[in-house]
Short mmCIF file of C-alpha atoms in Angstrom, two decimals:
data_model
loop_
_atom_site.label_atom_id
_atom_site.label_comp_id
_atom_site.label_asym_id
_atom_site.label_seq_id
_atom_site.Cartn_x
_atom_site.Cartn_y
_atom_site.Cartn_z
CA MET A 133 -44.31 -30.72 -7.86
CA ASN A 134 -45.81 -27.92 -5.81
CA VAL A 135 -46.87 -28.76 -2.27
CA ASN A 136 -49.28 -26.40 -0.51
CA TYR A 137 -50.31 -26.57 3.15
CA TYR A 138 -53.67 -25.05 4.09
CA HIS A 139 -55.21 -24.25 7.46
CA GLU A 140 -58.85 -23.11 7.42
CA ASP A 141 -58.62 -22.34 3.67
CA ASN A 142 -55.55 -20.13 4.20
CA LEU A 143 -52.23 -21.01 2.61
CA VAL A 144 -49.77 -21.53 5.46
CA TYR A 145 -46.74 -22.86 3.60
CA SER A 146 -45.75 -23.67 0.03
CA THR A 147 -42.80 -25.73 -1.19
CA LYS A 148 -41.75 -28.14 -3.95
CA THR A 149 -40.75 -31.81 -3.94
CA ASN A 150 -39.49 -34.43 -6.35
CA ASP A 151 -40.21 -37.28 -3.90
CA LEU A 152 -43.97 -37.42 -3.40
CA ALA A 153 -43.93 -40.93 -1.94
CA GLY A 154 -41.31 -39.89 0.63
CA LEU A 155 -43.27 -36.76 1.52
CA ILE A 156 -46.51 -38.72 2.02
CA ALA A 157 -44.72 -41.27 4.22
CA ALA A 158 -43.14 -38.52 6.32
CA ILE A 159 -46.45 -36.68 6.75
CA GLU A 160 -48.31 -39.86 7.71
CA LYS A 161 -45.67 -40.78 10.32
CA SER A 162 -45.49 -37.30 11.84
CA GLU A 163 -47.55 -36.52 14.90
CA SER A 164 -47.27 -32.81 14.19
CA LEU A 165 -46.02 -30.33 11.61
CA HIS A 166 -44.26 -27.11 12.59
CA PHE A 167 -44.55 -23.92 10.55
CA GLN A 168 -43.19 -20.63 11.83
CA HIS A 169 -44.28 -20.52 15.52
CA ASP A 170 -47.29 -22.85 15.27
CA THR A 171 -47.80 -26.59 15.49
CA TYR A 172 -50.34 -28.33 13.25
CA LYS A 173 -51.73 -31.83 12.76
CA LEU A 174 -52.62 -33.54 9.51
CA GLU A 175 -56.28 -33.38 8.55
CA SER A 176 -56.14 -34.75 4.97
CA PHE A 177 -54.23 -34.51 1.72
CA LEU A 178 -54.94 -34.89 -1.99
CA LEU A 179 -53.21 -34.82 -5.34
CA ASN A 180 -54.80 -32.19 -7.58
CA HIS A 181 -54.48 -32.11 -11.38
CA TYR A 182 -55.49 -28.98 -13.27
CA LEU A 183 -55.24 -27.55 -16.78
CA GLU A 184 -53.61 -24.15 -17.13
CA ASN A 185 -52.84 -22.48 -20.47
CA GLY A 186 -53.27 -25.79 -22.29
CA LYS A 187 -50.78 -27.62 -20.05
CA TRP A 188 -51.57 -30.11 -17.28
CA HIS A 189 -50.12 -29.42 -13.84
CA GLU A 190 -50.32 -31.20 -10.54
CA GLN A 191 -50.04 -30.07 -6.97
CA PHE A 192 -50.13 -31.88 -3.68
CA ILE A 193 -52.46 -30.22 -1.17
CA VAL A 194 -52.16 -30.86 2.57
CA TYR A 195 -54.93 -29.71 4.92
CA ILE A 196 -53.81 -29.18 8.51
CA THR A 197 -55.46 -28.27 11.83
CA LYS A 198 -54.16 -26.77 15.07
#
């Protein structure tokens, strides 16, 4: 599953995971997330389902703040 991290509507980081439950647990327990040279905090997250070319996809979206 694709995992996308957004800060102020800008994509900061994108990755993939096969362990969504583990990822959610890790994010919830973390006091901060580090990408490149910046430190962020969790704002919210959601699981998004969308139809593309007749096939259903899902992505996990994480919104972060500085």
